Every structure is written in C-alpha cells, then in structure tokens.
Short mmCIF file of C-alpha atoms (C1' of nucleotides) in Angstrom, two decimals:
data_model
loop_
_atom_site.label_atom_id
_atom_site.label_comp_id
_atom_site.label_asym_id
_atom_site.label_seq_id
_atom_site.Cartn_x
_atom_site.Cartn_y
_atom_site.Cartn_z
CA UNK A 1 104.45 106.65 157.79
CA UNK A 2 103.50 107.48 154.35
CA UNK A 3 105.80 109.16 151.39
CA UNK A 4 103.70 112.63 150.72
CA UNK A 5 103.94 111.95 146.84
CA UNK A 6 102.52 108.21 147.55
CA UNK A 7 99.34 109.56 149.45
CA UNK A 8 98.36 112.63 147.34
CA UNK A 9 100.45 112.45 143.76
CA UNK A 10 98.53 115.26 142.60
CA UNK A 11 100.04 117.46 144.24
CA UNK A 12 102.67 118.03 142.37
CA UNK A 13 106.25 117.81 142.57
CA UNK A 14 108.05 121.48 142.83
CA UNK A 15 107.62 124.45 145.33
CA UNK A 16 108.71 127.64 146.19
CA UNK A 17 110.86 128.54 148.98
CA UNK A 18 110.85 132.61 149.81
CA UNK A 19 112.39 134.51 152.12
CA UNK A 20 112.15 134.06 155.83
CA UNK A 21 110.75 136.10 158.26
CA UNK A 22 112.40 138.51 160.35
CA UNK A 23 112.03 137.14 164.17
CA UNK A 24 110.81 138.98 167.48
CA UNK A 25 111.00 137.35 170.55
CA UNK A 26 114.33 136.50 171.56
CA UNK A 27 113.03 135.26 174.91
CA UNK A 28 113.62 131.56 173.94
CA UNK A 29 115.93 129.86 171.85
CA UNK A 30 114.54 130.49 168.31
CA UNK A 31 112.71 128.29 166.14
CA UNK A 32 113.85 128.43 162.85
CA UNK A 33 112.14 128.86 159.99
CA UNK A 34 114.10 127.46 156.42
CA UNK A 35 111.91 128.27 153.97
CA UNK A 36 108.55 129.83 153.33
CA UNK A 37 106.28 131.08 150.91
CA UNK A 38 102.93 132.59 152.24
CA UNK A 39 102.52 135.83 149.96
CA UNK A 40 99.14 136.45 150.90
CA UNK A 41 99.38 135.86 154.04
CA UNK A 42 101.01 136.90 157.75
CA UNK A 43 104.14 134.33 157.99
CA UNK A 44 102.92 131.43 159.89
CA UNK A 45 104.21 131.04 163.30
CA UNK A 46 104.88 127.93 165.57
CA UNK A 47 104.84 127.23 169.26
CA UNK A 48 107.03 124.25 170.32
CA UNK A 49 106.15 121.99 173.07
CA UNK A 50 107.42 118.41 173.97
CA UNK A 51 104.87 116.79 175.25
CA UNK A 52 104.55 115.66 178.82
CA UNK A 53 107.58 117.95 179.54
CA UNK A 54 106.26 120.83 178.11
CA UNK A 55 107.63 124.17 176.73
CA UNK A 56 105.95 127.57 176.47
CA UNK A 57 105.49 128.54 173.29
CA UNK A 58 108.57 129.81 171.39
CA UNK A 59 108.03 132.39 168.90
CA UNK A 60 109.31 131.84 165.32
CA UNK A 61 112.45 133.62 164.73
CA UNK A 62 114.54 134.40 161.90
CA UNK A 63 115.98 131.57 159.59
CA UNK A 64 119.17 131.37 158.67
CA UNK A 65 120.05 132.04 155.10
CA UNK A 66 118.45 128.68 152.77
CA UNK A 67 121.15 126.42 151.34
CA UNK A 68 119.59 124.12 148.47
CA UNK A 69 121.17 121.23 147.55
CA UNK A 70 120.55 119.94 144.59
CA UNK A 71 117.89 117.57 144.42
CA UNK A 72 119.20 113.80 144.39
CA UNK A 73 117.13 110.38 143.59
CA UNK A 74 113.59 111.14 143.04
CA UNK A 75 111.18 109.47 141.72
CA UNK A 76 108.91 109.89 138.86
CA UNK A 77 105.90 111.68 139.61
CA UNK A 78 103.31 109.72 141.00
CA UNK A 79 105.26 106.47 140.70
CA UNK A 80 103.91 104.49 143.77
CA UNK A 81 106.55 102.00 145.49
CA UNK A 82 105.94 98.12 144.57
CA UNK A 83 104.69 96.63 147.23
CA UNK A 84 107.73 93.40 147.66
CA UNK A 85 106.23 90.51 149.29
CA UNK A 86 104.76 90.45 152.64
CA UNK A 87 105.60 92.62 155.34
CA UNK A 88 107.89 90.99 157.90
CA UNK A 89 106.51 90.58 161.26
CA UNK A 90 106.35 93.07 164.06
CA UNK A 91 108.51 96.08 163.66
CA UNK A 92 111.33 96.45 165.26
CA UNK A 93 110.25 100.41 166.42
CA UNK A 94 109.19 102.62 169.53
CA UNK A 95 107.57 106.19 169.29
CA UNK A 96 109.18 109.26 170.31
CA UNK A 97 108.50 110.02 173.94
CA UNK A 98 108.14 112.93 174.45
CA UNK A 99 106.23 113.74 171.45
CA UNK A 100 106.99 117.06 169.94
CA UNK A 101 104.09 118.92 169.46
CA UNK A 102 104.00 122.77 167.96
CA UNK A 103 101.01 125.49 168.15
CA UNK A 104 100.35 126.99 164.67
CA UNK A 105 98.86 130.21 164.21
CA UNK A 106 98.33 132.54 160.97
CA UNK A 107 97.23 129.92 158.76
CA UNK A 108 94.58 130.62 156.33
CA UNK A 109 91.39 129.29 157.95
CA UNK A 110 90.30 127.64 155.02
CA UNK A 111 93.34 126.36 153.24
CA UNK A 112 94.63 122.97 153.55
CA UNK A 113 97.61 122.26 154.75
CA UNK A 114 100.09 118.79 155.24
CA UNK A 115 101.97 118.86 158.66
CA UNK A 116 105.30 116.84 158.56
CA UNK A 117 107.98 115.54 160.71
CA UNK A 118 111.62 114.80 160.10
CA UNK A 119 114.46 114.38 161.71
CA UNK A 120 117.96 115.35 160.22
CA UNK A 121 121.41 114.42 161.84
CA UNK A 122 123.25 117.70 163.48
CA UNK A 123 126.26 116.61 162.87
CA UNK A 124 128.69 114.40 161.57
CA UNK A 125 129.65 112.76 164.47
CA UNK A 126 128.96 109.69 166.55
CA UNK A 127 128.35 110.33 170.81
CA UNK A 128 128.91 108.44 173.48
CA UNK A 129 127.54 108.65 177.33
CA UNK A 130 131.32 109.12 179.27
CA UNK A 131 129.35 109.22 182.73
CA UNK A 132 128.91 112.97 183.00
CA UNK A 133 127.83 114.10 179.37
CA UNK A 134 127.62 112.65 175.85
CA UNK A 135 130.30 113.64 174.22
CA UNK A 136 131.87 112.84 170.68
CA UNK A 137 133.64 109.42 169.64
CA UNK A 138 134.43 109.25 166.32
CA UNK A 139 132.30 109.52 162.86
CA UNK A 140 129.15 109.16 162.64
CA UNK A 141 127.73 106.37 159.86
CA UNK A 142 126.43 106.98 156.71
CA UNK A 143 123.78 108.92 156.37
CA UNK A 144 120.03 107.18 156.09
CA UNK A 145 117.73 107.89 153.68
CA UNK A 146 114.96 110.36 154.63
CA UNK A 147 112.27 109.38 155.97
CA UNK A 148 109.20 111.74 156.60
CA UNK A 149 106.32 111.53 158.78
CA UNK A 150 102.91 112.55 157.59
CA UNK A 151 100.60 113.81 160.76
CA UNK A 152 97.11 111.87 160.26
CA UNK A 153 95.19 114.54 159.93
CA UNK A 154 96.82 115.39 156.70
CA UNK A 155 95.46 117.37 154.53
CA UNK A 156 93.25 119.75 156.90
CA UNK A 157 92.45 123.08 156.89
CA UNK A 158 94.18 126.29 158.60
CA UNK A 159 91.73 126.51 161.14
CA UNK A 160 91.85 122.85 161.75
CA UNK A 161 95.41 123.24 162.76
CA UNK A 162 95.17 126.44 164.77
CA UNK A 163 92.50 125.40 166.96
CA UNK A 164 94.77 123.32 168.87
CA UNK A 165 98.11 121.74 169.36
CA UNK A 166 99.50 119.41 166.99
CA UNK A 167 101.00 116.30 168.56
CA UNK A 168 103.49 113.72 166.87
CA UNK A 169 103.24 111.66 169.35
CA UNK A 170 102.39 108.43 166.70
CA UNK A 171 106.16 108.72 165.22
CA UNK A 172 108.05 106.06 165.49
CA UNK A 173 111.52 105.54 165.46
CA UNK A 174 113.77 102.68 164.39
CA UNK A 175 116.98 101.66 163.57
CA UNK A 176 116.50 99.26 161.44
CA UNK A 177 117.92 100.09 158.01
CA UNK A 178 115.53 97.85 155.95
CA UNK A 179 112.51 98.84 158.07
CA UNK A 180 109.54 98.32 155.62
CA UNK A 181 107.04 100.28 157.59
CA UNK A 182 108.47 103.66 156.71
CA UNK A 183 109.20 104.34 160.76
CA UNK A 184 111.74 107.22 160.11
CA UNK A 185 115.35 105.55 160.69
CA UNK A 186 118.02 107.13 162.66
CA UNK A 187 121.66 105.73 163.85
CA UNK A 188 122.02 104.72 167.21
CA UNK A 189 124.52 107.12 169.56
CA UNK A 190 123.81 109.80 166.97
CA UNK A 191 122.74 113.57 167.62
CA UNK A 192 119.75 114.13 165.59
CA UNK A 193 117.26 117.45 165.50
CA UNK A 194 113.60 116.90 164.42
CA UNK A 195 111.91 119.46 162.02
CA UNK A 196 108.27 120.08 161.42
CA UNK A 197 107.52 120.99 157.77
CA UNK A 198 104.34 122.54 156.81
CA UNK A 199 102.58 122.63 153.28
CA UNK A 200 99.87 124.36 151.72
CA UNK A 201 98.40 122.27 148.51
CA UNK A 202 97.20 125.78 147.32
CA UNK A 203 94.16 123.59 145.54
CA UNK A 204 94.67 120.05 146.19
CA UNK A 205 94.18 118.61 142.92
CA UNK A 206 96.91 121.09 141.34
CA UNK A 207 100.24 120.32 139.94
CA UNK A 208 102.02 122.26 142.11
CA UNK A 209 102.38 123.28 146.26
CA UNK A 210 101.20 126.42 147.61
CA UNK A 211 103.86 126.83 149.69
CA UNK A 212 106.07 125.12 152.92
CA UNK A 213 107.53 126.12 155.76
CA UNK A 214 110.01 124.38 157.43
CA UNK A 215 110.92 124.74 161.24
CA UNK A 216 113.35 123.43 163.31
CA UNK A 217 113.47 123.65 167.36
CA UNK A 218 117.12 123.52 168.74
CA UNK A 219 115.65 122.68 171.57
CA UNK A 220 113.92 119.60 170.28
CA UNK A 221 117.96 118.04 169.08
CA UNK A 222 118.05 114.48 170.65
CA UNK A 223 120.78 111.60 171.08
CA UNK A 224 119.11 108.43 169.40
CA UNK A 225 120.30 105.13 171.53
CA UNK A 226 118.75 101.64 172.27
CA UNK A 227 119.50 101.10 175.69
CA UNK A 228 119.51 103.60 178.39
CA UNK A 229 122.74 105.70 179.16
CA UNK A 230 121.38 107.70 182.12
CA UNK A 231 120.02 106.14 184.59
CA UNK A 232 117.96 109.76 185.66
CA UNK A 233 116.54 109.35 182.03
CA UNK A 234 115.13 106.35 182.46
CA UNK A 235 113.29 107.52 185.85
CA UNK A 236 112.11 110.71 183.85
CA UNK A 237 110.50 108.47 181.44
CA UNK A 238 108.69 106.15 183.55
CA UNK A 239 107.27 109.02 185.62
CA UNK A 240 105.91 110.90 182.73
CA UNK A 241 105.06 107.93 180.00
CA UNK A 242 101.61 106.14 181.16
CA UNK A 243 102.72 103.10 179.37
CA UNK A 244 105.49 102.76 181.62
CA UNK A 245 103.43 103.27 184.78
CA UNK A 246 103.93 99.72 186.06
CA UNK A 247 107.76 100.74 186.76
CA UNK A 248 106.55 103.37 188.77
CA UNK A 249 107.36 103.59 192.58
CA UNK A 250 104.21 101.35 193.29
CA UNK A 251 103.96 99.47 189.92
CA UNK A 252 104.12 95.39 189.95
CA UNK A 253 107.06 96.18 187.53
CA UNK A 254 108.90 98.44 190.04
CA UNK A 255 112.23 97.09 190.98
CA UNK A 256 111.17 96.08 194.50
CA UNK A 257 108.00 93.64 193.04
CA UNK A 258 110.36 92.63 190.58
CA UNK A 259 113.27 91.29 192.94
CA UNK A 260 110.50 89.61 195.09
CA UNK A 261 108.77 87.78 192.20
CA UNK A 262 112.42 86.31 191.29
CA UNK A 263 112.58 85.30 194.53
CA UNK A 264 108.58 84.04 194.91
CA UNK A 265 109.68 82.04 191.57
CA UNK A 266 112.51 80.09 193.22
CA UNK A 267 110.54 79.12 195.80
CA UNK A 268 107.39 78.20 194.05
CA UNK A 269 104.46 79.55 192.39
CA UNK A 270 103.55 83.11 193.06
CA UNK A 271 100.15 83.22 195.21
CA UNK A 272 99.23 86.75 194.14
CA UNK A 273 99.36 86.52 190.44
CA UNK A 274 95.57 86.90 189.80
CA UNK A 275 95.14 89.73 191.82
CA UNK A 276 93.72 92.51 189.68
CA UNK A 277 96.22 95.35 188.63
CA UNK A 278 93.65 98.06 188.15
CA UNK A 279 94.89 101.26 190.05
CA UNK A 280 91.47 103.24 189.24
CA UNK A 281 93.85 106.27 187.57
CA UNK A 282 94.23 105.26 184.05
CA UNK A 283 94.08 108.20 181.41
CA UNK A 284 90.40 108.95 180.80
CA UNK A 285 88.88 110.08 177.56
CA UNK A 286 90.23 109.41 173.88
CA UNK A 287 93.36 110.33 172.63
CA UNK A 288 92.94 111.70 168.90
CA UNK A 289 95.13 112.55 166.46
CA UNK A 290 95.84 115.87 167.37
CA UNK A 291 96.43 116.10 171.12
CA UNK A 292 99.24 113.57 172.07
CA UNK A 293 98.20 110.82 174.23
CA UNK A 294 101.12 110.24 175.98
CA UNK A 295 100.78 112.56 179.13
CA UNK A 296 96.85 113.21 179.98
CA UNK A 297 96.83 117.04 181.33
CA UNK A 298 93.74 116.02 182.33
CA UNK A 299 95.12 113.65 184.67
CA UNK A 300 96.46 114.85 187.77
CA UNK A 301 98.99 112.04 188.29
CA UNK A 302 100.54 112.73 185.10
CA UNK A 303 101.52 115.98 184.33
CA UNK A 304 103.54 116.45 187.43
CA UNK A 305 105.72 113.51 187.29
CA UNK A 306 108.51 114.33 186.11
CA UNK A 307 109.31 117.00 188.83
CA UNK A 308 109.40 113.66 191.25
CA UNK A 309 110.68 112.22 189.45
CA UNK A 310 114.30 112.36 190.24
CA UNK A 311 115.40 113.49 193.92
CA UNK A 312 116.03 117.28 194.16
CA UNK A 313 120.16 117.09 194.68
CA UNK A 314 120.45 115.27 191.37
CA UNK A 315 124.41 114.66 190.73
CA UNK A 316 125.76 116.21 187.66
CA UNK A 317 124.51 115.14 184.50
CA UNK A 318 127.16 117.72 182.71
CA UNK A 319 125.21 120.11 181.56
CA UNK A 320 122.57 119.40 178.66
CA UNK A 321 122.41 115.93 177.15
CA UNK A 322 119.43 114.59 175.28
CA UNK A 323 118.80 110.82 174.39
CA UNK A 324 116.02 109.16 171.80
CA UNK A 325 115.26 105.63 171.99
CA UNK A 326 115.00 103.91 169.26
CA UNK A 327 114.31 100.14 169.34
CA UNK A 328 113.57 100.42 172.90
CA UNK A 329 112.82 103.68 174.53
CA UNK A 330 111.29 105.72 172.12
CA UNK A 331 111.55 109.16 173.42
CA UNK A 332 113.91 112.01 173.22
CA UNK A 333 114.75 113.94 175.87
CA UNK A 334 117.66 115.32 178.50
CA UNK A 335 119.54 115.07 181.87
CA UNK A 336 119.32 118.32 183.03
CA UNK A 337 121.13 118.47 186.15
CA UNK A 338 117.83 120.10 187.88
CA UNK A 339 115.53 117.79 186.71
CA UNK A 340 113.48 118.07 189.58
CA UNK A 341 113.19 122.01 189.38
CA UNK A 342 110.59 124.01 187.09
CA UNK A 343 113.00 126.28 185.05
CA UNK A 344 112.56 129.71 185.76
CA UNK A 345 113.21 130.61 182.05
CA UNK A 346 109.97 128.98 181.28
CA UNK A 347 106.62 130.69 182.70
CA UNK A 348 103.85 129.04 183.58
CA UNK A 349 101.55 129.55 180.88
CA UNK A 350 98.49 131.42 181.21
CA UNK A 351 95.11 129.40 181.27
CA UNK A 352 97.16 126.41 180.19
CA UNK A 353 96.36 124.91 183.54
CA UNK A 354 99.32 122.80 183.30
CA UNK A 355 102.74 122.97 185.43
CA UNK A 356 105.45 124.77 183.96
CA UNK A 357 107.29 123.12 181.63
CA UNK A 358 110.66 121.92 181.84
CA UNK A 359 112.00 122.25 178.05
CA UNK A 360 114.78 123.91 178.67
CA UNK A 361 116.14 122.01 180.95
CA UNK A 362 115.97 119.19 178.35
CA UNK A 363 117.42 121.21 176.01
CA UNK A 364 120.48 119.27 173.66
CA UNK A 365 122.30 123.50 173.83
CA UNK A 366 124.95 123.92 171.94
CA UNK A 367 127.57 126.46 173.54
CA UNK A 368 126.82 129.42 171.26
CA UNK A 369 125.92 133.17 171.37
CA UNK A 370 122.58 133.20 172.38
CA UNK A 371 122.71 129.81 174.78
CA UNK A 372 122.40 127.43 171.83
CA UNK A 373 124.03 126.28 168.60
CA UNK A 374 122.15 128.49 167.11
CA UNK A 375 122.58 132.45 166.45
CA UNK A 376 120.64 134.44 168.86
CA UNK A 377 120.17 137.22 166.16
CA UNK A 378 119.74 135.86 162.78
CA UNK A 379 122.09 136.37 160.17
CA UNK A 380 120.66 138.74 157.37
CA UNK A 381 118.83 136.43 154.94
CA UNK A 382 118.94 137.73 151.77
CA UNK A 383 116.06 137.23 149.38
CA UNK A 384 116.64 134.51 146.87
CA UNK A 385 113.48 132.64 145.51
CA UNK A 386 114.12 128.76 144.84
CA UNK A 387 112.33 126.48 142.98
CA UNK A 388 113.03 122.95 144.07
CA UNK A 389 112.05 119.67 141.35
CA UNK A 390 112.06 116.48 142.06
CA UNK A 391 109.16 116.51 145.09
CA UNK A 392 108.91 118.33 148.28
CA UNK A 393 110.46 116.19 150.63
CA UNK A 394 112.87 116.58 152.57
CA UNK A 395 113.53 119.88 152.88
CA UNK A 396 117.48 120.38 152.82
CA UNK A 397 119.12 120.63 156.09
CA UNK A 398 121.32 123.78 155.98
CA UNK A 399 124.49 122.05 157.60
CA UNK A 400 127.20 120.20 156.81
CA UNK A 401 126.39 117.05 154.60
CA UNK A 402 123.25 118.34 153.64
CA UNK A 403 121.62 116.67 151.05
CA UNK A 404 118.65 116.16 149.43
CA UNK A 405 117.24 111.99 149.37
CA UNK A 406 113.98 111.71 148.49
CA UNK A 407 112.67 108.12 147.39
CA UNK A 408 115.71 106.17 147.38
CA UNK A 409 113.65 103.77 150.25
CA UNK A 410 110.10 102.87 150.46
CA UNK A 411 108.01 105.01 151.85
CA UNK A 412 104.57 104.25 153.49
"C1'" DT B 1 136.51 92.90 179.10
"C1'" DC B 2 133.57 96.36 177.57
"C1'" DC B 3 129.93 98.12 175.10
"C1'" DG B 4 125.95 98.21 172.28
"C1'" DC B 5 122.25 95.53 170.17
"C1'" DT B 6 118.53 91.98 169.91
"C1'" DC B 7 115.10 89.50 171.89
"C1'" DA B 8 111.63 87.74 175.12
"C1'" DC B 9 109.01 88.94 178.82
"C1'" DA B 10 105.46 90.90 182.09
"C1'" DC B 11 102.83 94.76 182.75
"C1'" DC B 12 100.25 98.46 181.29
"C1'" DT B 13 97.54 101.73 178.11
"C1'" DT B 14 95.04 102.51 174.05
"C1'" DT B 15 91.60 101.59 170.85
"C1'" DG B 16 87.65 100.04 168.71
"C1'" DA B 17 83.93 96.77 168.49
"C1'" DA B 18 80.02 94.97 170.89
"C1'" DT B 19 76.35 95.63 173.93
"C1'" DG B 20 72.55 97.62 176.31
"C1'" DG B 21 69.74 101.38 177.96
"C1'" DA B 22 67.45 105.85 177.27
"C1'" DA C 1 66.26 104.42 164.64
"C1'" DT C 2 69.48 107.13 167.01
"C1'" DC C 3 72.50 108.44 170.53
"C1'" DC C 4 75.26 107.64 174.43
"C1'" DA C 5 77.70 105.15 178.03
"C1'" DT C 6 79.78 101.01 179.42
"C1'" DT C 7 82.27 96.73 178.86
"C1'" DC C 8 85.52 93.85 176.88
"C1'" DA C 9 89.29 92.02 174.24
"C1'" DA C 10 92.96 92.70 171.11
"C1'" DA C 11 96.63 95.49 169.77
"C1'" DG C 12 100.29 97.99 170.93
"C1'" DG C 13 103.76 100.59 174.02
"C1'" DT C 14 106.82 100.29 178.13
"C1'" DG C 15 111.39 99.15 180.63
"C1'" DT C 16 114.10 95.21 182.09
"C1'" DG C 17 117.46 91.71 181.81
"C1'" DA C 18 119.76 87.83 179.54
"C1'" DG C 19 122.41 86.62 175.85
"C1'" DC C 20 125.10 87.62 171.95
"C1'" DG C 21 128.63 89.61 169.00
"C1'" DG C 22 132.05 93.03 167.66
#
DNA sequence: TCCGCTCACACCTTTGAATGGA
DNA sequence: ATCCATTCAAAGGTGTGAGCGG
C-alpha cells in the first residue's frame, strides 16, 4: 500500500474535477462517477466485477452532483513519511475476497494512468447481524484516516488498462488502527463502499494531474467484521476462495476430518498424517497483477462454486446483507437468500466463458428508487470546475461526514 | 451471559528461485 | 547463451476454535 505522493512526488499536488457524464444504461445499478476531467477525450467508462462472483459489466452512469470538502491535513509536497523504527512483525491483515475488479475502456492508449482503491464508510452508523439481516446498533466510531491502495501496475498506459480487467485482489484489509503497512483500515461491524479512482499524470514528470475519475459501485458496499456472522457466508467463501479449499466438502480441514482428528488425537497419534494432500486440481498458470488470482476461470472447479455452494432452499438471509473480513476473512460479500441461483438480472456474458455472475445477489441495496441507495436517474449535475490543493487523495465522499484526510497516517 | 476480538493452528495456494534439458 | 519447463521451498492466505475482555 503506498501513499500516491510517496511513490511519484512529481506529480504534483492539485487536479481538476469537471463535470460528470450523463449515464445510459440503466440496466444495472449505476456506477457512479464523482469527478472527471478528460477534455480530449470520450469519458472513460468502467465495468464492475467482483471477482469469483462475478458481475456483468455495469455501464457508468451519471454522478451525482460533486461536494468538495475542504482539504484537511496534507502534507508538504513531496515530504516522504520517516520511516519509525522497525516494522512490527506480521500484520495483523487479510485481502478482500472477492476482489473487486472493473473493465476500463476509453482511455487514451498511450497515456498513463494510476488506478486506485478506497474504501469510504456509507454511513454513520455501526451494524449488527440480528439473525435475519444486519441491521443498525448505534454510532459508528470515529472515522479512520484514509488509506488508499495503489494497483501495482501503477503508472501504465491506457491501453495497458483496457486490454483487460483490473483486479484488486492484493488489498488488504485491517483493523488495526496503528497498522504500519498502509493495509487500508476500516471499523469492524461497519458498512463501508469501496471506490476505484483513476488518474492521468498528463506527463509524468509535471507538477500537476491530468485528470481523475472517481467511481463508486453500490453494489460493491460491504459490512467489515472479524468473525463470521452468517454461517451461508462462510460456505460461500470456502467454495469460491482456493486458499480455503481444504474446508471444502472433501478437504482434511472439512468439519468431518476435523472432528475425527480430535478424536484420532485422544486416542493417540494420527497414522495418516504423512499422507500427501495433493488433489491434482490446484490453480494452474501465474496469477499477475492484473487478473485476480483468487478464482482461476480457467479452472473448472472454481468458477462454479459458489452456486453449490449453499443448498438450493436457503432460509432467509433478509434480503441483501454484505460482510468484509477484516483480520480474518478478508472478503466482502452478501447473503442473498438465493445464493444458490444465477440471477436472472445478470446475463451470461458473451465469450466470457464464465457462469453468470451472481453480483446482484450480493448486492449491500439500499431500499431506494431504482433498487439501490442510489438514484436510478441522476440528479442534474450542474457544471462547476474544482480545483482541489493539498494532493489528490482521497477523493471526497459526497455523504454525510465527508471529509477530506490525506496524510495524517503513514502511508506505504 | 453475550458478543466481538485476538491468537495459534493446520492446511492450502502462490510465488520465485534453482535446476536441467532442448 | 538463451529459452522453456519442471521442481522445490518459503511465504503467505484460509477458516476454525479457544481464550480473553468489555
């Protein structure tokens, strides 16, 4: 996790923000874009997908008008954090599971551009799991500095971007308030939305940004927790994560194998233990940057696992819910009370050999006028031109509490 | 008592270095 | 010398359950 102005300080500290673009497809809960500034250019547009439990691509819609905040702590430009002693030992953090992971297209082939991830609280509440549905339980905690996630590729150009999806599948989450390694730091039992932020460095070595966009999915908003509230979660999660494999149905970590090695323990030592564990269907090929590693499509054991992985007359989950682990399960996703069904809502994609995905069944919705807590049809979005100082990041969340943080916590 | 968090654990995947053959 | 495939070990990610504290 690196702090933007740490990694490339010549970049410059301000930007412009323009006017968004009007939307078109109203098909899917819209992405929204919060700022922009392309002149020369078609506005970019992003496909959403969570990986492993996929979701066709959702058109960029219209944003909502811009509130800017006014900037708070920043630091001075190019002012690199002091490194404080030694890093303590193994950090306390998990990655997202699901990853979200966005398609890009109308990007200047030849620009370069920074992808980044944040996540922003949705509200200023704390949840908790009441059996059927998460549901609110007092105030949430102060909010945590910012933290922002640079994707590894970082700077690259348009076409790098465009030619295929780009996966976030290395952030990590914690909740750790003094994490050191800049692992973006959310509350536990807290409702949190994710947003992908993408800059142009119009020349890399100039003083000043060519331009960001900023996109949020409201069907990417996630409860962050550190154990388990749903027990259907936790079966979605070990069908589609490969690192959880050995909980699996015939894993050596399954329930069953478990109980029995308690009970091969109290008798004596287990006679099986050096039997080998190789299965012969591990992931093949390398898992770069770009693609997210955590669900192979390639694999045929993969993809489809979460549509066993709950039995088809799931009880109610009420409704939508959405959890992201932090310390331990690193993921976010829902309890849609279908989990086992494709939703209809969601085509399968063309050529994307892949099964349908099942987004919107993960989907945190808000009860609003188009399905979600956001407005089907944008509201108009006047034209207003900001200029923000004091360094890129974040952008400002248009909600309540929204307020700009940037650098009051080490970045890496 | 309940609930959420921390920690240790076993199991598994990922990743990159080392190796050997073409 | 280069390229490619394979092997291997270390690092890292996973959920679970016990224990703890508020």
């Amino acid at each position: 996790m690196y702090h933007p102005r740490e990694l490339y300080p010549s970049l410059g500290t301000g930007y412009r923000l323009g006017p968004p673009q009007p939307g078109t497809d109203s098909s899917f809960p819209p992405a929204l874009a919060e700022g922009y500034r392309y002149p020369d250019l078609d506005p970019p547009k992003l496909d959403c997908f969570l990986s492993g439990i996929e979701a066709a691509p959702c058109t960029l819609g219209a944003a909502p008008p811009l509130l800017l905040p006014e900037p708070a702590l920043t630091l001075p430009l190019g002012e690199v954090w002091p490194e404080s002693g030694p890093l303590p030992s193994p950090p306390l953090s998990r990655r997202m599971f699901p990853a979200c992971r966005v398609s890009v297209t109308g990007l200047d082939p030849e620009a370069r551009y920074l992808f980044l991830l944040d996540v922003v609280p949705v509200d200023g509440a704390r949840y908790r799991w009441q059996g059927r549905r998460w549901e609110p339980s007092g105030k949430a905690e102060p909010r945590l500095p910012d933290r922002v996630y640079i994707h590894p590729d970082s700077p690259a150009t348009g076409a790098h971007w465009m030619r295929q999806p780009v996966s976030f599948h290395r952030v990590k989450l914690t909740n750790s308030t003094l994490d050191p390694h800049g692992h973006l730091i959310l509350h536990s039992m807290h409702k949190y939305q994710p947003r992908i932020h993408l800059v142009r460095a119009a020349q890399l070595c100039s003083q000043h940004w060519g331009g960001v966009a900023s996109f949020r999915f409201p069907e990417t908003a996630f409860i962050s927790v550190t154990a388990y509230q749903n027990p259907r979660i936790t079966q979605l999660k070990i069908a589609a994560n490969p690192f959880a494999k050995g909980f699996r149905e015939n894993g050596r970590n399954c329930k069953r194998e478990r109980d029995a090695r308690v009970k091969r323990k109290l008798r004596g030592p287990e006679p099986g233990a050096a039997e080998a564990y190789g299965s012969g269907d591990a992931p093949s090929g390398p898992c770069d940057s770009t693609l997210g590693g955590d669900v192979r499509e390639s694999d045929p054991e993969q993809a489809p696992a979460p549509r066993e992985a709950a039995p088809a007359p799931a009880p109610p989950c009420g409704g939508s819910s959405a959890e992201a682990y932090l310390l331990h399960p690193a993921a976010f996703h829902g309890a849609p009370s279908h989990l086992p069904t494709r939703n209809p809502s969601f085509p399968e994609a063309p050529d994307s050999g892949r099964p349908a995905p099942y987004s919107a069944a993960f989907l945190e919705l808000q009860p609003g006028p188009g399905g979600s807590g956001y407005p089907a049809a944008a509201p108009p979005a006047p034209f207003a031109s900001h200029f923000l100082q004091g360094g890129p990041f974040p952008l400002a969340y248009p909600g309540p509490g929204a307020y700009l943080d940037v650098g009051s916590k080490p970045m890496y």
